Coordinates of C-alpha atoms in Angstrom, one line a residue:
X8 CA -77.6 84.8 33.6
X9 CA -77.2 85.1 37.3
X10 CA -79.1 88.4 37.3
X11 CA -81.9 86.9 35.3
X12 CA -82.2 83.9 37.6
X13 CA -82.2 86.2 40.6
X14 CA -85.1 88.2 39.0
X15 CA -87.0 85.0 38.5
X16 CA -86.4 84.1 42.2
X17 CA -87.4 87.6 43.2
X18 CA -90.8 87.2 41.5
X19 CA -91.4 84.0 43.4
X20 CA -92.2 84.0 47.0
X21 CA -92.2 81.2 49.5
X22 CA -93.6 78.3 47.5
X23 CA -95.8 77.2 44.6
X24 CA -98.7 79.4 45.7
X25 CA -96.4 82.4 46.0
X26 CA -96.0 83.5 42.4
X27 CA -97.0 87.1 42.0
X28 CA -99.7 87.4 39.4
X29 CA -101.2 90.0 41.7
X30 CA -98.3 92.5 41.2
X31 CA -98.8 95.1 38.5
X32 CA -96.8 95.2 35.4
X33 CA -95.4 98.6 36.6
X34 CA -94.2 96.9 39.8
X35 CA -92.4 94.2 37.8
X36 CA -90.8 96.7 35.5
X37 CA -89.7 98.7 38.5
X38 CA -88.0 95.7 40.1
X39 CA -86.3 94.9 36.8
X40 CA -84.8 98.4 36.7
X41 CA -83.6 98.0 40.3
X42 CA -81.9 94.7 39.4
X43 CA -80.3 96.3 36.3
X44 CA -77.6 97.8 38.5
X45 CA -74.4 95.8 39.0
X46 CA -74.1 94.5 42.6
X47 CA -70.7 96.1 43.0
X48 CA -71.7 99.5 41.8
X49 CA -71.9 102.2 44.5
X50 CA -75.3 103.8 44.2
X51 CA -75.3 105.7 47.5
X52 CA -75.8 109.1 45.9
X53 CA -77.3 107.9 42.6
X54 CA -80.7 109.6 42.8
X55 CA -81.9 107.8 39.6
X56 CA -81.5 104.5 41.3
X57 CA -83.2 105.5 44.5
X58 CA -86.0 107.1 42.5
X59 CA -86.9 103.5 41.4
X60 CA -86.9 102.4 45.0
X61 CA -89.2 105.3 45.9
X62 CA -91.7 104.2 43.2
X63 CA -91.9 100.8 44.9
X64 CA -93.6 102.4 47.9
X65 CA -97.0 104.1 48.3
X66 CA -95.8 106.8 50.7
X67 CA -98.1 109.8 51.1
X68 CA -97.1 112.8 49.0
X69 CA -98.9 115.0 51.5
X70 CA -96.8 114.2 54.6
X71 CA -93.0 113.9 55.0
X72 CA -92.6 110.9 57.2
X73 CA -89.5 111.2 59.3
X74 CA -90.6 108.7 61.9
X75 CA -89.6 105.5 60.1
X76 CA -87.8 104.1 63.2
X77 CA -91.0 103.2 64.9
X78 CA -92.5 101.2 62.0
X79 CA -91.7 101.3 58.3
X80 CA -94.1 101.2 55.3
X81 CA -94.1 98.1 53.1
X82 CA -93.3 98.1 49.4
X83 CA -96.3 97.8 47.2
X84 CA -95.3 94.2 46.3
X85 CA -95.4 93.2 50.0
X86 CA -98.8 94.9 50.4
X87 CA -100.0 93.1 47.3
X88 CA -98.7 89.8 48.6
X89 CA -100.5 90.3 51.9
X90 CA -103.8 91.0 50.2
X91 CA -103.3 87.9 48.0
X92 CA -102.7 85.5 50.9
X93 CA -105.5 87.0 52.9
X94 CA -108.0 86.4 50.0
X95 CA -106.6 82.9 49.5
X96 CA -107.1 82.0 53.2
X97 CA -110.7 83.4 53.1
X98 CA -111.6 80.8 50.4
X99 CA -111.2 78.0 52.9
X100 CA -109.4 79.1 56.1
X101 CA -108.6 75.8 57.8
X102 CA -107.4 74.3 54.5
X103 CA -105.3 77.1 53.1
X104 CA -103.9 78.2 56.5
X105 CA -103.1 74.9 58.1
X106 CA -102.7 72.6 55.2
X107 CA -100.9 74.9 52.7
X108 CA -99.4 78.0 54.2
X109 CA -98.3 76.5 57.5
X110 CA -95.9 74.3 55.5
X111 CA -94.5 77.3 53.7
X112 CA -93.4 78.8 57.0
X113 CA -90.3 76.7 56.6
X114 CA -89.4 78.5 53.4
X115 CA -89.8 81.9 55.1
X116 CA -87.7 80.6 58.0
X117 CA -84.9 79.6 55.5
X118 CA -85.1 83.0 53.8
X119 CA -84.7 84.8 57.2
X120 CA -81.9 82.5 58.2
X121 CA -80.0 83.2 55.0
X122 CA -80.3 86.9 55.6
X123 CA -79.3 86.5 59.2
X124 CA -76.4 84.2 58.4
X125 CA -77.5 81.5 60.8
X126 CA -79.2 78.1 60.9
X127 CA -82.9 77.9 60.0
X128 CA -83.3 75.9 63.2
X129 CA -82.2 78.9 65.2
X130 CA -85.0 81.2 63.9
X131 CA -88.5 81.6 65.2
X132 CA -91.1 84.1 63.8
X133 CA -93.2 86.2 66.1
X134 CA -94.9 89.6 66.2
X135 CA -92.1 92.0 67.1
X136 CA -88.8 92.5 69.0
X137 CA -90.6 93.0 72.3
X138 CA -92.3 89.6 72.1
X139 CA -89.0 88.0 71.0
X140 CA -87.0 89.6 73.8
X141 CA -89.6 89.0 76.4
X142 CA -89.6 85.3 75.5
X143 CA -85.9 85.4 76.3
X144 CA -86.1 87.6 79.4
X145 CA -88.9 85.5 81.0
X146 CA -87.6 82.2 79.7
X147 CA -84.1 82.2 81.1
X148 CA -83.3 80.2 84.2
X149 CA -82.1 82.7 86.9
X150 CA -82.0 82.6 90.7
X151 CA -82.4 85.1 93.4
X152 CA -79.3 87.3 93.5
X153 CA -78.2 86.7 89.9
X154 CA -77.2 89.9 88.3
X155 CA -78.3 91.4 84.9
X156 CA -76.3 94.3 83.4
X157 CA -78.2 96.5 81.0
X158 CA -78.4 100.3 80.3
X159 CA -80.8 103.1 81.2
X160 CA -81.1 103.8 77.5
X161 CA -82.4 100.4 76.6
X162 CA -86.0 100.1 75.2
X163 CA -88.6 100.6 77.9
X164 CA -90.4 97.3 77.3
X165 CA -87.1 95.4 77.9
X166 CA -86.5 97.4 81.1
X167 CA -90.0 96.5 82.2
X168 CA -89.4 92.8 81.5
X169 CA -86.2 92.6 83.6
X170 CA -87.7 94.8 86.4
X171 CA -90.7 92.4 86.6
X172 CA -88.3 89.5 87.3
X173 CA -86.4 91.7 89.8
X174 CA -89.7 92.3 91.7
X175 CA -91.0 88.8 91.6
X176 CA -87.8 86.7 91.8
X177 CA -85.1 88.9 93.4
X178 CA -82.6 89.1 90.6
X179 CA -80.4 92.2 90.7
X180 CA -80.2 94.7 87.8
X181 CA -77.2 96.9 87.4
X182 CA -77.3 99.9 85.0
X183 CA -74.9 101.4 82.5
X184 CA -75.7 105.1 81.8
X185 CA -74.7 106.2 78.3
X186 CA -74.1 109.8 79.1
X187 CA -73.2 111.9 77.2
X188 CA -74.5 110.8 73.8
X189 CA -73.2 110.3 71.2
X190 CA -70.2 108.3 72.4
X191 CA -67.5 107.9 69.8
X192 CA -65.2 105.8 71.9
X193 CA -65.7 102.0 71.6
X194 CA -63.2 101.3 74.4
X195 CA -65.3 103.4 76.8
X196 CA -68.5 101.7 75.7
X197 CA -66.9 98.3 76.4
X198 CA -65.6 99.4 79.8
X199 CA -69.0 100.7 80.9
X200 CA -70.3 97.1 80.8
X201 CA -67.2 95.3 82.0
X202 CA -66.9 97.4 85.1
X203 CA -70.3 96.3 86.3
X204 CA -69.6 92.6 85.8
X205 CA -69.1 90.5 88.9
X206 CA -69.0 86.8 89.7
X207 CA -72.7 86.9 90.1
X208 CA -73.5 88.4 86.7
X209 CA -75.4 86.0 84.5
X210 CA -76.8 88.2 81.8
X211 CA -75.6 91.2 79.8
X212 CA -78.4 92.8 77.8
X213 CA -77.3 95.0 74.9
X214 CA -79.2 97.2 72.6
X215 CA -77.3 97.1 69.3
X216 CA -78.6 100.5 68.2
X217 CA -80.2 102.7 70.8
X218 CA -83.6 103.6 69.5
X219 CA -83.6 107.1 70.9
X220 CA -80.4 108.4 69.2
X221 CA -79.2 105.8 66.8
X222 CA -76.0 105.1 68.9
X223 CA -74.4 101.9 67.7
X224 CA -72.8 99.7 70.4
X225 CA -69.8 97.5 69.7
X226 CA -71.8 94.3 70.6
X227 CA -69.1 91.8 69.6
X228 CA -66.4 93.6 71.6
X229 CA -68.6 93.9 74.6
X230 CA -69.7 90.3 74.4
X231 CA -66.1 89.1 74.2
X232 CA -65.0 91.3 77.1
X233 CA -67.7 90.4 79.6
X234 CA -67.4 86.7 78.8
X235 CA -63.7 86.9 79.4
X236 CA -64.3 88.4 82.8
X237 CA -67.0 85.9 83.7
X238 CA -67.5 82.9 81.4
X239 CA -70.9 82.2 82.9
X240 CA -72.4 85.2 81.2
X241 CA -74.9 85.0 78.4
X242 CA -75.5 88.0 76.1
X243 CA -79.0 89.1 75.0
X244 CA -79.1 91.5 72.0
X245 CA -81.9 93.8 71.1
X246 CA -81.4 94.2 67.3
X247 CA -84.7 95.9 66.6
X248 CA -83.0 98.7 64.7
X249 CA -80.0 96.9 63.2
X250 CA -81.5 93.8 61.6
X251 CA -81.8 94.6 57.8
X252 CA -80.4 98.1 58.4
X253 CA -76.7 97.2 59.3
X254 CA -74.8 94.6 57.4
X255 CA -73.8 91.8 59.8
X256 CA -74.5 88.1 60.5
X257 CA -76.0 87.3 63.8
X258 CA -73.4 84.6 64.9
X259 CA -70.6 87.2 64.3
X260 CA -72.0 89.3 67.2
X261 CA -70.9 86.8 69.8
X262 CA -74.3 86.8 71.5
X263 CA -76.4 83.9 72.7
X264 CA -79.9 85.3 72.2
X265 CA -81.4 88.0 69.9
X266 CA -84.7 89.6 69.1
X267 CA -85.6 91.9 66.1
X268 CA -88.5 93.5 64.5
X269 CA -89.1 92.8 60.8
X270 CA -91.6 95.7 60.3
X271 CA -88.8 98.2 60.7
X272 CA -85.9 98.1 58.3
X273 CA -86.9 94.9 56.5
X274 CA -90.2 96.6 55.6
X275 CA -92.2 93.4 56.3
X276 CA -95.9 93.5 57.3
X277 CA -96.8 95.2 60.5
X278 CA -96.6 92.9 63.5
X279 CA -93.7 90.7 62.4
X280 CA -90.6 89.8 64.4
X281 CA -87.7 87.4 64.7
X282 CA -86.3 85.4 67.7
X283 CA -82.8 83.9 67.4
X284 CA -81.5 81.5 69.9
X285 CA -78.1 79.9 69.6
X286 CA -78.7 76.2 68.9
X287 CA -77.1 75.0 72.1
X288 CA -79.4 77.2 74.3
X289 CA -82.8 76.3 72.7
X290 CA -83.6 73.4 75.0
X291 CA -82.9 75.3 78.3
X292 CA -85.0 78.4 77.3
X293 CA -88.6 78.1 78.6
X294 CA -91.4 79.0 76.2
X295 CA -93.4 82.1 76.7
X296 CA -96.6 80.3 75.7
X297 CA -96.8 76.9 77.4
X298 CA -96.5 73.7 75.4
X299 CA -96.5 70.0 76.1
X300 CA -92.7 70.0 76.2
X301 CA -91.4 73.5 76.9
X302 CA -87.8 72.4 77.2
X303 CA -87.5 70.5 73.9
X304 CA -84.6 71.3 71.5
X305 CA -86.8 72.8 68.7
X306 CA -86.9 76.5 67.9
X307 CA -90.5 76.0 66.7
X308 CA -91.7 75.6 70.3
X309 CA -91.6 79.4 70.4
X310 CA -94.2 79.6 67.7
X311 CA -97.0 77.9 69.6
X312 CA -99.3 80.9 69.4
X313 CA -102.5 79.2 68.3
X314 CA -104.3 80.8 65.4
X315 CA -102.4 83.7 64.0
X316 CA -102.1 85.6 60.7
X317 CA -100.7 83.2 58.1
X318 CA -100.9 85.9 55.4
X319 CA -98.7 88.2 57.4
X320 CA -96.1 85.5 57.9
X321 CA -96.1 84.5 54.2
X322 CA -95.6 88.1 53.1
X323 CA -92.4 88.3 55.0
X324 CA -90.8 86.2 52.3
X325 CA -91.6 88.9 49.7
X326 CA -90.1 91.6 52.0
X327 CA -86.9 89.6 52.1
X328 CA -86.9 89.3 48.3
X329 CA -87.3 93.0 47.9
X330 CA -84.6 93.7 50.5
X331 CA -82.2 91.3 48.8
X332 CA -82.8 93.0 45.4
X333 CA -81.2 96.1 46.8
X334 CA -78.8 94.6 49.3
X335 CA -78.1 95.4 53.0
X336 CA -74.8 97.1 52.3
X337 CA -76.5 99.5 49.9
X338 CA -79.3 100.2 52.3
X339 CA -76.9 100.8 55.1
X340 CA -74.8 103.3 53.1
X341 CA -77.9 105.1 51.8
X342 CA -79.5 105.5 55.2
X343 CA -76.2 106.8 56.7
X344 CA -76.0 109.2 53.8
X345 CA -79.5 110.5 54.2
X346 CA -79.1 111.0 57.9
X347 CA -75.8 112.9 57.5
X348 CA -77.3 114.9 54.6
X349 CA -79.7 116.3 57.1
X350 CA -77.4 116.7 60.1
X351 CA -74.5 118.3 58.3
X352 CA -76.7 121.1 57.0
X353 CA -78.0 121.9 60.5
X354 CA -75.2 121.4 62.9
X355 CA -74.0 125.1 62.7
X356 CA -77.5 126.6 63.2
X357 CA -77.9 128.7 66.4
X358 CA -79.1 126.7 69.4
X359 CA -79.1 123.5 67.4
X360 CA -77.8 120.3 68.8
X361 CA -77.7 116.6 68.0
X362 CA -77.2 113.5 70.1
X363 CA -76.3 111.4 67.1
X364 CA -72.8 110.7 65.6
X365 CA -72.0 111.5 62.0
X366 CA -69.6 108.6 61.9
X367 CA -70.9 105.3 60.4
X368 CA -69.1 103.3 63.1
X369 CA -71.3 104.8 65.8
X370 CA -74.6 105.5 64.0
X371 CA -77.1 104.5 61.4
X372 CA -80.3 106.0 60.0
X373 CA -81.7 107.5 63.3
X374 CA -80.9 111.1 64.3
X375 CA -81.9 112.9 67.5
X376 CA -82.0 116.6 67.1
X377 CA -83.1 119.6 69.2
X378 CA -82.9 123.3 69.9
X379 CA -81.8 124.8 73.2
X380 CA -84.8 126.7 74.5
X381 CA -87.4 124.3 72.9
X382 CA -89.0 121.2 74.4
X383 CA -89.2 118.1 72.3
X384 CA -93.0 118.5 72.0
X385 CA -92.6 122.1 70.8
X386 CA -90.1 121.1 68.1
X387 CA -92.2 118.2 67.0
X388 CA -95.2 120.5 66.7
X389 CA -93.3 123.2 64.9
X390 CA -92.0 120.7 62.3
X391 CA -95.6 119.4 61.7
X392 CA -97.2 122.9 61.6
X393 CA -94.6 124.5 59.3
X394 CA -93.8 121.6 56.9
X395 CA -96.1 118.7 57.5
X396 CA -93.0 116.9 58.8
X397 CA -93.8 114.0 61.1
X398 CA -91.2 113.1 63.7
X399 CA -91.1 111.4 67.1
X400 CA -90.6 113.6 70.2
X401 CA -88.3 112.0 72.8
X402 CA -87.8 112.7 76.5
X403 CA -86.0 109.8 78.2
X404 CA -83.2 109.7 80.7
X405 CA -80.6 112.1 79.3
X406 CA -82.1 112.1 75.8
X407 CA -84.3 115.1 74.8
X408 CA -85.3 116.2 71.3
X409 CA -87.1 114.8 68.3
X410 CA -86.1 111.6 66.5
X411 CA -85.8 112.2 62.8
X412 CA -85.5 109.0 60.7
X413 CA -85.5 108.9 56.9
X414 CA -85.8 105.6 54.9
X415 CA -84.8 104.3 51.5
X416 CA -87.9 105.7 49.9
X417 CA -87.1 109.2 51.2
X418 CA -86.2 111.6 48.3
X419 CA -83.5 114.2 48.7
X420 CA -86.1 116.8 47.9
X421 CA -88.0 115.9 51.1
X422 CA -84.8 116.2 53.1
X423 CA -84.2 119.6 51.6
X424 CA -87.6 120.8 52.8
X425 CA -86.9 119.3 56.3
X426 CA -83.6 121.3 56.4
X427 CA -85.4 124.5 55.2
X428 CA -88.0 124.2 57.9
X429 CA -85.4 123.5 60.6
X430 CA -83.6 126.6 59.6
X431 CA -86.8 128.6 59.8
X432 CA -87.4 127.3 63.3
X433 CA -83.8 128.1 64.3
X434 CA -84.2 131.8 63.5
X435 CA -87.7 131.9 65.0
X436 CA -86.5 130.8 68.5
X437 CA -85.3 134.2 69.7
X438 CA -88.8 135.6 69.0
X439 CA -90.6 133.0 71.0
X440 CA -88.2 132.3 73.9

């Protein structure tokens, strides 16, 4: 009975207008097969189960996409929902957008809060992790001489945000350098931040999963340690690559502010993100877009963007439904398995290296690989030329290689081809270098 009720809920979106007559019968049958597996069953290596997931996507059969860390494709049901809401809005934009769909934003907010394990009144929706985190970075009250601790391996847009405040207002940035990577010592990762904390430190900025290599940081342990040394510290977390990929609840991280993208591992429409602010800090955080009362105690003040895409926001609810049909724990295990499937078959190749851990405590879906004697651009080009395998070349601080990222729709057969091509490249290197 519970499974049947869940299926009924799955096929409903965010409100009365969100039933899915626009999804095909094949999509509905596919979802029923996904839900037919008992929640407690381990399906990590069950290729029949994941074949059903793969059918839920419209991924190109002519390109092996190993660059899912940048942005992920949406399941067909999410694409269909987006089309549905867009057509609806075009019937009478001001009526359907502002009178109907605007109210349904609260249902989407509740869905996201349930997934995040927090209060709906702590969640704001925006366009991506950069917008969410810049809202925090630019909205915090800081004075000249206040210190911010972050790392050289944090996402560039976040570095730019803090450095702008450094130039304009005279705050002081102190940098952790995660070198070498991967690091499989949580005590060391904690010490790197604690050692930079002084009585003037006000903010510690943490990237939960470093986007270049997939390195996981022990955010809760770092948060507790830096606050113990200086209770005035507030912790900002960049969760762009862990939200909906790693199973956790935001309040359990011990942070004060968090930003995430929803178009990555949640597979929501492109240009969707999430801002989380601990309830007690909402009033003191200035809005990025000015409002009549920028210091009010209402998370919705961060959604004052004027006209925006209501269809995109409404389709988020369907992405959450699809995600919940599988479960974050299953997704996390599967992604870890896929990444390790690739790495374990390559680590002994001549000149091959990786800057990604094989241990689940220190990594997720993202892998950074390379060959001694090849630039990241050369390896990226060789993978594309030899196998139509699309990756992301990386050269940043002490990180050099290509980022290879499978997703839940990635079949083992594709990974086998990726491994085959990597082996071909490995034995071609002596001829070219």
